[in-house]
JSON list of C-alpha atoms (C1' of nucleotides) in Angstrom, two decimals:
[
{"chain": "I", "resi": 12, "resn": "UNK", "atom": "CA", "xyz": [112.91, -3.22, 161.87]},
{"chain": "I", "resi": 13, "resn": "UNK", "atom": "CA", "xyz": [115.12, -2.19, 164.78]},
{"chain": "I", "resi": 14, "resn": "UNK", "atom": "CA", "xyz": [117.59, -0.83, 162.22]},
{"chain": "I", "resi": 15, "resn": "UNK", "atom": "CA", "xyz": [114.85, 0.76, 160.13]},
{"chain": "I", "resi": 16, "resn": "UNK", "atom": "CA", "xyz": [113.47, 2.66, 163.10]},
{"chain": "I", "resi": 17, "resn": "UNK", "atom": "CA", "xyz": [116.70, 4.62, 163.49]},
{"chain": "I", "resi": 18, "resn": "UNK", "atom": "CA", "xyz": [116.09, 8.10, 162.11]},
{"chain": "I", "resi": 19, "resn": "UNK", "atom": "CA", "xyz": [112.31, 7.86, 162.38]},
{"chain": "I", "resi": 20, "resn": "UNK", "atom": "CA", "xyz": [110.57, 10.44, 164.54]},
{"chain": "I", "resi": 21, "resn": "UNK", "atom": "CA", "xyz": [108.60, 9.62, 167.66]},
{"chain": "I", "resi": 22, "resn": "UNK", "atom": "CA", "xyz": [105.83, 12.21, 167.96]},
{"chain": "I", "resi": 23, "resn": "UNK", "atom": "CA", "xyz": [103.86, 12.79, 171.15]},
{"chain": "I", "resi": 24, "resn": "UNK", "atom": "CA", "xyz": [100.90, 15.15, 171.27]},
{"chain": "I", "resi": 25, "resn": "UNK", "atom": "CA", "xyz": [100.02, 16.12, 174.84]},
{"chain": "I", "resi": 26, "resn": "UNK", "atom": "CA", "xyz": [96.46, 16.77, 175.94]},
{"chain": "I", "resi": 27, "resn": "UNK", "atom": "CA", "xyz": [97.13, 20.51, 176.03]},
{"chain": "I", "resi": 28, "resn": "UNK", "atom": "CA", "xyz": [98.30, 20.48, 172.43]},
{"chain": "I", "resi": 29, "resn": "UNK", "atom": "CA", "xyz": [102.02, 20.56, 173.10]},
{"chain": "I", "resi": 30, "resn": "UNK", "atom": "CA", "xyz": [103.91, 18.63, 170.46]},
{"chain": "I", "resi": 31, "resn": "UNK", "atom": "CA", "xyz": [106.99, 16.68, 171.51]},
{"chain": "I", "resi": 32, "resn": "UNK", "atom": "CA", "xyz": [109.30, 15.11, 168.92]},
{"chain": "I", "resi": 33, "resn": "UNK", "atom": "CA", "xyz": [112.43, 13.04, 169.06]},
{"chain": "I", "resi": 34, "resn": "UNK", "atom": "CA", "xyz": [114.47, 11.25, 166.42]},
{"chain": "I", "resi": 35, "resn": "UNK", "atom": "CA", "xyz": [115.01, 7.60, 167.32]},
{"chain": "I", "resi": 36, "resn": "UNK", "atom": "CA", "xyz": [118.74, 6.96, 167.71]},
{"chain": "I", "resi": 37, "resn": "UNK", "atom": "CA", "xyz": [118.83, 3.67, 169.63]},
{"chain": "I", "resi": 38, "resn": "UNK", "atom": "CA", "xyz": [116.69, 0.52, 169.52]},
{"chain": "I", "resi": 39, "resn": "UNK", "atom": "CA", "xyz": [116.74, -3.10, 170.63]},
{"chain": "I", "resi": 40, "resn": "UNK", "atom": "CA", "xyz": [115.07, -6.10, 169.03]},
{"chain": "I", "resi": 41, "resn": "UNK", "atom": "CA", "xyz": [113.19, -8.64, 171.15]},
{"chain": "I", "resi": 42, "resn": "UNK", "atom": "CA", "xyz": [112.56, -11.82, 169.22]},
{"chain": "I", "resi": 43, "resn": "UNK", "atom": "CA", "xyz": [109.46, -13.60, 170.32]},
{"chain": "I", "resi": 44, "resn": "UNK", "atom": "CA", "xyz": [109.03, -16.73, 172.39]},
{"chain": "I", "resi": 45, "resn": "UNK", "atom": "CA", "xyz": [112.55, -18.08, 171.85]},
{"chain": "I", "resi": 46, "resn": "UNK", "atom": "CA", "xyz": [114.33, -14.95, 173.11]},
{"chain": "I", "resi": 47, "resn": "UNK", "atom": "CA", "xyz": [115.16, -15.49, 176.75]},
{"chain": "I", "resi": 48, "resn": "UNK", "atom": "CA", "xyz": [115.49, -11.74, 177.32]},
{"chain": "I", "resi": 49, "resn": "UNK", "atom": "CA", "xyz": [112.01, -10.99, 175.96]},
{"chain": "I", "resi": 50, "resn": "UNK", "atom": "CA", "xyz": [108.89, -10.64, 178.06]},
{"chain": "I", "resi": 51, "resn": "UNK", "atom": "CA", "xyz": [107.32, -13.23, 175.76]},
{"chain": "I", "resi": 52, "resn": "UNK", "atom": "CA", "xyz": [109.96, -15.90, 176.39]},
{"chain": "I", "resi": 53, "resn": "UNK", "atom": "CA", "xyz": [108.50, -19.37, 176.47]},
{"chain": "I", "resi": 54, "resn": "UNK", "atom": "CA", "xyz": [105.21, -18.11, 175.12]},
{"chain": "I", "resi": 55, "resn": "UNK", "atom": "CA", "xyz": [104.46, -16.12, 178.24]},
{"chain": "I", "resi": 56, "resn": "UNK", "atom": "CA", "xyz": [101.32, -14.05, 177.66]},
{"chain": "I", "resi": 57, "resn": "UNK", "atom": "CA", "xyz": [99.40, -11.94, 180.16]},
{"chain": "I", "resi": 58, "resn": "UNK", "atom": "CA", "xyz": [97.57, -8.66, 180.55]},
{"chain": "I", "resi": 59, "resn": "UNK", "atom": "CA", "xyz": [100.93, -6.95, 180.91]},
{"chain": "I", "resi": 60, "resn": "UNK", "atom": "CA", "xyz": [102.48, -8.05, 177.61]},
{"chain": "I", "resi": 61, "resn": "UNK", "atom": "CA", "xyz": [99.32, -8.65, 175.58]},
{"chain": "I", "resi": 62, "resn": "UNK", "atom": "CA", "xyz": [100.18, -5.79, 173.21]},
{"chain": "I", "resi": 63, "resn": "UNK", "atom": "CA", "xyz": [103.24, -7.66, 172.01]},
{"chain": "I", "resi": 64, "resn": "UNK", "atom": "CA", "xyz": [100.93, -10.21, 170.41]},
{"chain": "I", "resi": 65, "resn": "UNK", "atom": "CA", "xyz": [99.15, -7.53, 168.38]},
{"chain": "I", "resi": 66, "resn": "UNK", "atom": "CA", "xyz": [100.00, -6.64, 164.79]},
{"chain": "I", "resi": 67, "resn": "UNK", "atom": "CA", "xyz": [103.05, -4.61, 163.81]},
{"chain": "I", "resi": 68, "resn": "UNK", "atom": "CA", "xyz": [102.76, -0.90, 164.50]},
{"chain": "I", "resi": 69, "resn": "UNK", "atom": "CA", "xyz": [101.14, -1.36, 167.88]},
{"chain": "I", "resi": 70, "resn": "UNK", "atom": "CA", "xyz": [102.73, 0.24, 170.95]},
{"chain": "I", "resi": 71, "resn": "UNK", "atom": "CA", "xyz": [103.79, -1.98, 173.82]},
{"chain": "I", "resi": 72, "resn": "UNK", "atom": "CA", "xyz": [104.34, 0.12, 176.95]},
{"chain": "I", "resi": 73, "resn": "UNK", "atom": "CA", "xyz": [105.38, -1.64, 180.13]},
{"chain": "I", "resi": 74, "resn": "UNK", "atom": "CA", "xyz": [106.11, -0.60, 183.69]},
{"chain": "I", "resi": 75, "resn": "UNK", "atom": "CA", "xyz": [109.25, -1.87, 185.43]},
{"chain": "I", "resi": 76, "resn": "UNK", "atom": "CA", "xyz": [111.49, -1.48, 188.47]},
{"chain": "I", "resi": 77, "resn": "UNK", "atom": "CA", "xyz": [108.52, -0.09, 190.31]},
{"chain": "I", "resi": 78, "resn": "UNK", "atom": "CA", "xyz": [108.94, 3.32, 188.74]},
{"chain": "I", "resi": 79, "resn": "UNK", "atom": "CA", "xyz": [109.79, 3.32, 185.06]},
{"chain": "I", "resi": 80, "resn": "UNK", "atom": "CA", "xyz": [107.92, 2.97, 181.78]},
{"chain": "I", "resi": 81, "resn": "UNK", "atom": "CA", "xyz": [109.47, 1.78, 178.50]},
{"chain": "I", "resi": 82, "resn": "UNK", "atom": "CA", "xyz": [107.96, 1.89, 175.01]},
{"chain": "I", "resi": 83, "resn": "UNK", "atom": "CA", "xyz": [108.25, -0.64, 172.18]},
{"chain": "I", "resi": 84, "resn": "UNK", "atom": "CA", "xyz": [107.12, -0.72, 168.57]},
{"chain": "I", "resi": 85, "resn": "UNK", "atom": "CA", "xyz": [105.55, -4.12, 167.91]},
{"chain": "I", "resi": 86, "resn": "UNK", "atom": "CA", "xyz": [106.95, -5.63, 164.72]},
{"chain": "I", "resi": 87, "resn": "UNK", "atom": "CA", "xyz": [105.28, -8.92, 163.89]},
{"chain": "I", "resi": 88, "resn": "UNK", "atom": "CA", "xyz": [102.06, -10.37, 162.60]},
{"chain": "I", "resi": 89, "resn": "UNK", "atom": "CA", "xyz": [99.20, -11.07, 165.00]},
{"chain": "I", "resi": 90, "resn": "UNK", "atom": "CA", "xyz": [100.30, -13.58, 167.65]},
{"chain": "I", "resi": 91, "resn": "UNK", "atom": "CA", "xyz": [103.93, -13.25, 166.59]},
{"chain": "I", "resi": 92, "resn": "UNK", "atom": "CA", "xyz": [105.34, -11.38, 169.61]},
{"chain": "I", "resi": 93, "resn": "UNK", "atom": "CA", "xyz": [108.40, -9.55, 168.32]},
{"chain": "I", "resi": 94, "resn": "UNK", "atom": "CA", "xyz": [109.05, -5.89, 169.08]},
{"chain": "I", "resi": 95, "resn": "UNK", "atom": "CA", "xyz": [111.62, -3.11, 169.24]},
{"chain": "I", "resi": 96, "resn": "UNK", "atom": "CA", "xyz": [112.37, -1.28, 172.45]},
{"chain": "I", "resi": 97, "resn": "UNK", "atom": "CA", "xyz": [113.01, 2.41, 171.82]},
{"chain": "I", "resi": 98, "resn": "UNK", "atom": "CA", "xyz": [116.06, 3.12, 173.98]},
{"chain": "I", "resi": 99, "resn": "UNK", "atom": "CA", "xyz": [116.88, 6.71, 173.06]},
{"chain": "I", "resi": 100, "resn": "UNK", "atom": "CA", "xyz": [115.70, 9.64, 170.97]},
{"chain": "I", "resi": 101, "resn": "UNK", "atom": "CA", "xyz": [117.30, 12.94, 170.08]},
{"chain": "I", "resi": 102, "resn": "UNK", "atom": "CA", "xyz": [114.95, 15.74, 171.22]},
{"chain": "I", "resi": 103, "resn": "UNK", "atom": "CA", "xyz": [113.73, 17.82, 168.27]},
{"chain": "I", "resi": 104, "resn": "UNK", "atom": "CA", "xyz": [110.63, 19.69, 169.39]},
{"chain": "I", "resi": 105, "resn": "UNK", "atom": "CA", "xyz": [109.07, 20.63, 172.72]},
{"chain": "I", "resi": 106, "resn": "UNK", "atom": "CA", "xyz": [112.45, 20.41, 174.39]},
{"chain": "I", "resi": 107, "resn": "UNK", "atom": "CA", "xyz": [111.65, 22.83, 177.18]},
{"chain": "I", "resi": 108, "resn": "UNK", "atom": "CA", "xyz": [108.52, 20.86, 178.05]},
{"chain": "I", "resi": 109, "resn": "UNK", "atom": "CA", "xyz": [110.59, 17.68, 178.11]},
{"chain": "I", "resi": 110, "resn": "UNK", "atom": "CA", "xyz": [112.96, 19.40, 180.52]},
{"chain": "I", "resi": 111, "resn": "UNK", "atom": "CA", "xyz": [110.04, 20.14, 182.84]},
{"chain": "I", "resi": 112, "resn": "UNK", "atom": "CA", "xyz": [108.73, 16.59, 182.61]},
{"chain": "I", "resi": 113, "resn": "UNK", "atom": "CA", "xyz": [112.16, 15.19, 183.44]},
{"chain": "I", "resi": 114, "resn": "UNK", "atom": "CA", "xyz": [112.87, 17.58, 186.28]},
{"chain": "I", "resi": 115, "resn": "UNK", "atom": "CA", "xyz": [112.80, 15.86, 189.64]},
{"chain": "I", "resi": 116, "resn": "UNK", "atom": "CA", "xyz": [115.63, 15.96, 192.10]},
{"chain": "I", "resi": 117, "resn": "UNK", "atom": "CA", "xyz": [117.60, 17.77, 189.44]},
{"chain": "I", "resi": 118, "resn": "UNK", "atom": "CA", "xyz": [116.22, 21.22, 188.62]},
{"chain": "I", "resi": 119, "resn": "UNK", "atom": "CA", "xyz": [114.95, 21.61, 185.07]},
{"chain": "I", "resi": 120, "resn": "UNK", "atom": "CA", "xyz": [117.43, 24.33, 184.23]},
{"chain": "I", "resi": 121, "resn": "UNK", "atom": "CA", "xyz": [120.32, 22.11, 185.21]},
{"chain": "I", "resi": 122, "resn": "UNK", "atom": "CA", "xyz": [119.32, 19.20, 183.00]},
{"chain": "I", "resi": 123, "resn": "UNK", "atom": "CA", "xyz": [121.42, 18.97, 179.86]},
{"chain": "I", "resi": 124, "resn": "UNK", "atom": "CA", "xyz": [119.54, 18.25, 176.66]},
{"chain": "I", "resi": 125, "resn": "UNK", "atom": "CA", "xyz": [121.54, 15.07, 176.17]},
{"chain": "I", "resi": 126, "resn": "UNK", "atom": "CA", "xyz": [120.19, 13.76, 179.48]},
{"chain": "I", "resi": 127, "resn": "UNK", "atom": "CA", "xyz": [116.53, 14.22, 178.57]},
{"chain": "I", "resi": 128, "resn": "UNK", "atom": "CA", "xyz": [115.91, 11.18, 176.37]},
{"chain": "I", "resi": 129, "resn": "UNK", "atom": "CA", "xyz": [119.14, 9.11, 176.50]},
{"chain": "I", "resi": 130, "resn": "UNK", "atom": "CA", "xyz": [117.58, 5.98, 177.93]},
{"chain": "I", "resi": 131, "resn": "UNK", "atom": "CA", "xyz": [114.34, 3.97, 177.59]},
{"chain": "I", "resi": 132, "resn": "UNK", "atom": "CA", "xyz": [112.81, 5.25, 180.83]},
{"chain": "I", "resi": 133, "resn": "UNK", "atom": "CA", "xyz": [114.19, 8.75, 180.42]},
{"chain": "I", "resi": 134, "resn": "UNK", "atom": "CA", "xyz": [112.44, 9.25, 177.09]},
{"chain": "I", "resi": 135, "resn": "UNK", "atom": "CA", "xyz": [109.10, 7.97, 178.35]},
{"chain": "I", "resi": 136, "resn": "UNK", "atom": "CA", "xyz": [109.33, 10.38, 181.26]},
{"chain": "I", "resi": 137, "resn": "UNK", "atom": "CA", "xyz": [110.32, 13.27, 178.97]},
{"chain": "I", "resi": 138, "resn": "UNK", "atom": "CA", "xyz": [107.45, 12.48, 176.58]},
{"chain": "I", "resi": 139, "resn": "UNK", "atom": "CA", "xyz": [104.81, 11.57, 179.17]},
{"chain": "I", "resi": 140, "resn": "UNK", "atom": "CA", "xyz": [104.39, 8.02, 177.90]},
{"chain": "I", "resi": 141, "resn": "UNK", "atom": "CA", "xyz": [102.78, 5.51, 180.25]},
{"chain": "I", "resi": 142, "resn": "UNK", "atom": "CA", "xyz": [100.51, 2.48, 180.30]},
{"chain": "I", "resi": 143, "resn": "UNK", "atom": "CA", "xyz": [97.56, 4.55, 179.13]},
{"chain": "I", "resi": 144, "resn": "UNK", "atom": "CA", "xyz": [99.19, 4.40, 175.69]},
{"chain": "I", "resi": 145, "resn": "UNK", "atom": "CA", "xyz": [99.77, 0.65, 175.78]},
{"chain": "I", "resi": 146, "resn": "UNK", "atom": "CA", "xyz": [98.20, -1.07, 172.77]},
{"chain": "I", "resi": 147, "resn": "UNK", "atom": "CA", "xyz": [97.57, 2.00, 170.65]},
{"chain": "I", "resi": 148, "resn": "UNK", "atom": "CA", "xyz": [98.27, 2.08, 166.90]},
{"chain": "I", "resi": 149, "resn": "UNK", "atom": "CA", "xyz": [101.48, 4.04, 166.31]},
{"chain": "I", "resi": 150, "resn": "UNK", "atom": "CA", "xyz": [100.56, 4.60, 162.68]},
{"chain": "I", "resi": 151, "resn": "UNK", "atom": "CA", "xyz": [97.33, 6.48, 163.27]},
{"chain": "I", "resi": 152, "resn": "UNK", "atom": "CA", "xyz": [97.03, 7.55, 166.92]},
{"chain": "I", "resi": 153, "resn": "UNK", "atom": "CA", "xyz": [97.12, 11.29, 167.47]},
{"chain": "I", "resi": 154, "resn": "UNK", "atom": "CA", "xyz": [98.65, 11.03, 170.93]},
{"chain": "I", "resi": 155, "resn": "UNK", "atom": "CA", "xyz": [101.70, 9.02, 169.96]},
{"chain": "I", "resi": 156, "resn": "UNK", "atom": "CA", "xyz": [102.97, 7.97, 166.56]},
{"chain": "I", "resi": 157, "resn": "UNK", "atom": "CA", "xyz": [106.06, 7.23, 164.48]},
{"chain": "I", "resi": 158, "resn": "UNK", "atom": "CA", "xyz": [106.79, 9.34, 161.41]},
{"chain": "I", "resi": 159, "resn": "UNK", "atom": "CA", "xyz": [109.39, 9.41, 158.65]},
{"chain": "I", "resi": 160, "resn": "UNK", "atom": "CA", "xyz": [112.46, 11.39, 159.65]},
{"chain": "I", "resi": 161, "resn": "UNK", "atom": "CA", "xyz": [116.07, 11.61, 158.60]},
{"chain": "I", "resi": 162, "resn": "UNK", "atom": "CA", "xyz": [117.87, 8.97, 156.62]},
{"chain": "I", "resi": 163, "resn": "UNK", "atom": "CA", "xyz": [120.55, 7.06, 158.53]},
{"chain": "I", "resi": 164, "resn": "UNK", "atom": "CA", "xyz": [123.17, 5.47, 156.32]},
{"chain": "I", "resi": 165, "resn": "UNK", "atom": "CA", "xyz": [124.11, 1.86, 157.04]},
{"chain": "I", "resi": 166, "resn": "UNK", "atom": "CA", "xyz": [127.68, 2.94, 157.70]},
{"chain": "I", "resi": 167, "resn": "UNK", "atom": "CA", "xyz": [126.67, 4.97, 160.74]},
{"chain": "I", "resi": 168, "resn": "UNK", "atom": "CA", "xyz": [124.64, 2.22, 162.41]},
{"chain": "I", "resi": 169, "resn": "UNK", "atom": "CA", "xyz": [126.39, 0.35, 165.21]},
{"chain": "I", "resi": 170, "resn": "UNK", "atom": "CA", "xyz": [125.24, -3.05, 166.52]},
{"chain": "I", "resi": 171, "resn": "UNK", "atom": "CA", "xyz": [125.89, -4.10, 170.10]},
{"chain": "I", "resi": 172, "resn": "UNK", "atom": "CA", "xyz": [124.71, -6.36, 172.88]},
{"chain": "I", "resi": 173, "resn": "UNK", "atom": "CA", "xyz": [121.45, -5.41, 174.53]},
{"chain": "I", "resi": 174, "resn": "UNK", "atom": "CA", "xyz": [121.49, -3.65, 177.88]},
{"chain": "I", "resi": 175, "resn": "UNK", "atom": "CA", "xyz": [120.29, -5.14, 181.14]},
{"chain": "I", "resi": 176, "resn": "UNK", "atom": "CA", "xyz": [119.72, -8.69, 179.94]},
{"chain": "I", "resi": 177, "resn": "UNK", "atom": "CA", "xyz": [122.87, -10.43, 181.21]},
{"chain": "I", "resi": 178, "resn": "UNK", "atom": "CA", "xyz": [120.68, -13.18, 182.66]},
{"chain": "I", "resi": 179, "resn": "UNK", "atom": "CA", "xyz": [119.57, -14.28, 179.20]},
{"chain": "I", "resi": 180, "resn": "UNK", "atom": "CA", "xyz": [122.42, -16.70, 178.49]},
{"chain": "I", "resi": 181, "resn": "UNK", "atom": "CA", "xyz": [123.32, -16.99, 174.82]},
{"chain": "I", "resi": 182, "resn": "UNK", "atom": "CA", "xyz": [120.65, -14.44, 173.95]},
{"chain": "I", "resi": 183, "resn": "UNK", "atom": "CA", "xyz": [122.49, -11.83, 175.99]},
{"chain": "I", "resi": 184, "resn": "UNK", "atom": "CA", "xyz": [125.47, -12.09, 173.65]},
{"chain": "I", "resi": 185, "resn": "UNK", "atom": "CA", "xyz": [123.58, -11.43, 170.44]},
{"chain": "I", "resi": 186, "resn": "UNK", "atom": "CA", "xyz": [124.00, -8.02, 168.89]},
{"chain": "I", "resi": 187, "resn": "UNK", "atom": "CA", "xyz": [120.37, -6.97, 168.84]},
{"chain": "I", "resi": 188, "resn": "UNK", "atom": "CA", "xyz": [120.92, -3.36, 169.91]},
{"chain": "I", "resi": 189, "resn": "UNK", "atom": "CA", "xyz": [121.32, -0.75, 167.20]},
{"chain": "I", "resi": 190, "resn": "UNK", "atom": "CA", "xyz": [122.30, 2.89, 167.51]},
{"chain": "I", "resi": 191, "resn": "UNK", "atom": "CA", "xyz": [123.49, 5.83, 165.51]},
{"chain": "I", "resi": 192, "resn": "UNK", "atom": "CA", "xyz": [127.26, 5.83, 165.95]},
{"chain": "I", "resi": 193, "resn": "UNK", "atom": "CA", "xyz": [128.57, 9.01, 167.52]},
{"chain": "I", "resi": 194, "resn": "UNK", "atom": "CA", "xyz": [125.17, 10.42, 168.39]},
{"chain": "I", "resi": 195, "resn": "UNK", "atom": "CA", "xyz": [125.37, 12.04, 171.85]},
{"chain": "I", "resi": 196, "resn": "UNK", "atom": "CA", "xyz": [121.85, 10.99, 172.80]},
{"chain": "I", "resi": 197, "resn": "UNK", "atom": "CA", "xyz": [122.56, 7.25, 172.78]},
{"chain": "I", "resi": 198, "resn": "UNK", "atom": "CA", "xyz": [122.21, 5.76, 176.28]},
{"chain": "I", "resi": 199, "resn": "UNK", "atom": "CA", "xyz": [125.24, 3.49, 176.51]},
{"chain": "I", "resi": 200, "resn": "UNK", "atom": "CA", "xyz": [128.17, 3.27, 174.16]},
{"chain": "I", "resi": 201, "resn": "UNK", "atom": "CA", "xyz": [129.62, -0.19, 173.87]},
{"chain": "I", "resi": 202, "resn": "UNK", "atom": "CA", "xyz": [132.38, -0.82, 176.35]},
{"chain": "I", "resi": 203, "resn": "UNK", "atom": "CA", "xyz": [134.87, -2.26, 173.88]},
{"chain": "I", "resi": 204, "resn": "UNK", "atom": "CA", "xyz": [133.82, -0.27, 170.85]},
{"chain": "I", "resi": 205, "resn": "UNK", "atom": "CA", "xyz": [137.06, 1.67, 170.91]},
{"chain": "I", "resi": 206, "resn": "UNK", "atom": "CA", "xyz": [139.32, -1.36, 171.01]},
{"chain": "I", "resi": 207, "resn": "UNK", "atom": "CA", "xyz": [137.91, -3.68, 168.42]},
{"chain": "I", "resi": 208, "resn": "UNK", "atom": "CA", "xyz": [134.80, -4.15, 166.41]},
{"chain": "I", "resi": 209, "resn": "UNK", "atom": "CA", "xyz": [133.86, -7.73, 167.32]},
{"chain": "K", "resi": 27, "resn": "DA", "atom": "C1'", "xyz": [98.95, -14.24, 201.08]},
{"chain": "K", "resi": 28, "resn": "DT", "atom": "C1'", "xyz": [103.85, -13.89, 200.35]},
{"chain": "K", "resi": 29, "resn": "DG", "atom": "C1'", "xyz": [108.44, -13.30, 198.30]},
{"chain": "K", "resi": 30, "resn": "DA", "atom": "C1'", "xyz": [111.58, -12.38, 194.55]},
{"chain": "K", "resi": 31, "resn": "DC", "atom": "C1'", "xyz": [112.66, -9.68, 190.80]},
{"chain": "K", "resi": 32, "resn": "DG", "atom": "C1'", "xyz": [113.08, -6.49, 186.89]},
{"chain": "K", "resi": 33, "resn": "DA", "atom": "C1'", "xyz": [114.25, -4.65, 178.72]},
{"chain": "K", "resi": 34, "resn": "DT", "atom": "C1'", "xyz": [116.34, 1.50, 184.81]},
{"chain": "K", "resi": 35, "resn": "DT", "atom": "C1'", "xyz": [118.02, 5.71, 186.72]},
{"chain": "K", "resi": 36, "resn": "DT", "atom": "C1'", "xyz": [120.47, 8.27, 189.98]},
{"chain": "K", "resi": 37, "resn": "DA", "atom": "C1'", "xyz": [123.58, 9.39, 193.55]},
{"chain": "K", "resi": 38, "resn": "DC", "atom": "C1'", "xyz": [127.60, 8.36, 195.86]},
{"chain": "K", "resi": 39, "resn": "DT", "atom": "C1'", "xyz": [132.37, 6.02, 196.90]},
{"chain": "V", "resi": 17, "resn": "DG", "atom": "C1'", "xyz": [131.92, 0.31, 190.72]},
{"chain": "V", "resi": 18, "resn": "DT", "atom": "C1'", "xyz": [128.12, -0.17, 194.24]},
{"chain": "V", "resi": 19, "resn": "DA", "atom": "C1'", "xyz": [123.58, 0.70, 196.06]},
{"chain": "V", "resi": 20, "resn": "DA", "atom": "C1'", "xyz": [119.07, 2.54, 196.75]},
{"chain": "V", "resi": 21, "resn": "DA", "atom": "C1'", "xyz": [114.53, 3.70, 195.13]},
{"chain": "V", "resi": 22, "resn": "DT", "atom": "C1'", "xyz": [109.93, 1.41, 194.47]},
{"chain": "V", "resi": 23, "resn": "DC", "atom": "C1'", "xyz": [105.87, -1.57, 192.98]},
{"chain": "V", "resi": 24, "resn": "DG", "atom": "C1'", "xyz": [103.38, -4.38, 189.37]},
{"chain": "V", "resi": 25, "resn": "DT", "atom": "C1'", "xyz": [103.70, -9.01, 188.05]},
{"chain": "V", "resi": 26, "resn": "DC", "atom": "C1'", "xyz": [104.25, -13.78, 188.59]},
{"chain": "V", "resi": 27, "resn": "DA", "atom": "C1'", "xyz": [105.55, -18.16, 190.79]},
{"chain": "V", "resi": 28, "resn": "DT", "atom": "C1'", "xyz": [104.87, -20.63, 194.98]},
{"chain": "V", "resi": 29, "resn": "DA", "atom": "C1'", "xyz": [102.20, -21.90, 198.99]}
]
DNA sequence: ATGACGATTTACT
DNA sequence: GTAAATCGTCATA
């Protein structure tokens, strides 16, 4: 599903009616209770990650590092806690509003479009996604949903190690991150991608 | 009650 | 490449 999500559109409808859209260009798979990098490793279950145990299509939004939110698309059956972290989207609609939402120390007019949603916490900031959207149904919810978008051919999908999970032992080495090769909105391009394709 | 830490981002050397 | 920012969550006491 992490591969299938590439090219789909993440749509956010703000309370004031502003519509924000971004094409998903980077995802990561988190594989249940066996995956040491996943929040559900070892069967861990709490109020924080409860949404991961819901049925596929549910949103799992978590708060981390004391300041950032990240959004996942839950992928499994009930009580099967697998999900895809959305790591980057290519802004398609409501771009100026995203610029305002992302503006902080950097003035809005100095933020490049490629810096708006090129990272899991950047895109949640740009699209005003927080814990209030945790557990919603991404198929039917008006505030946030995933829609069909552009088709991404298998040839342009790159697989790489996941980011920020070096502590996860053998699970850190698995290529569970997928992104649209060459897309400028991807957060991190694989270090060795230029040298060899291992 | 306390301490350590994180599926990150940003600025700076 | 290194470091700071910043706080909810969880393990330990």
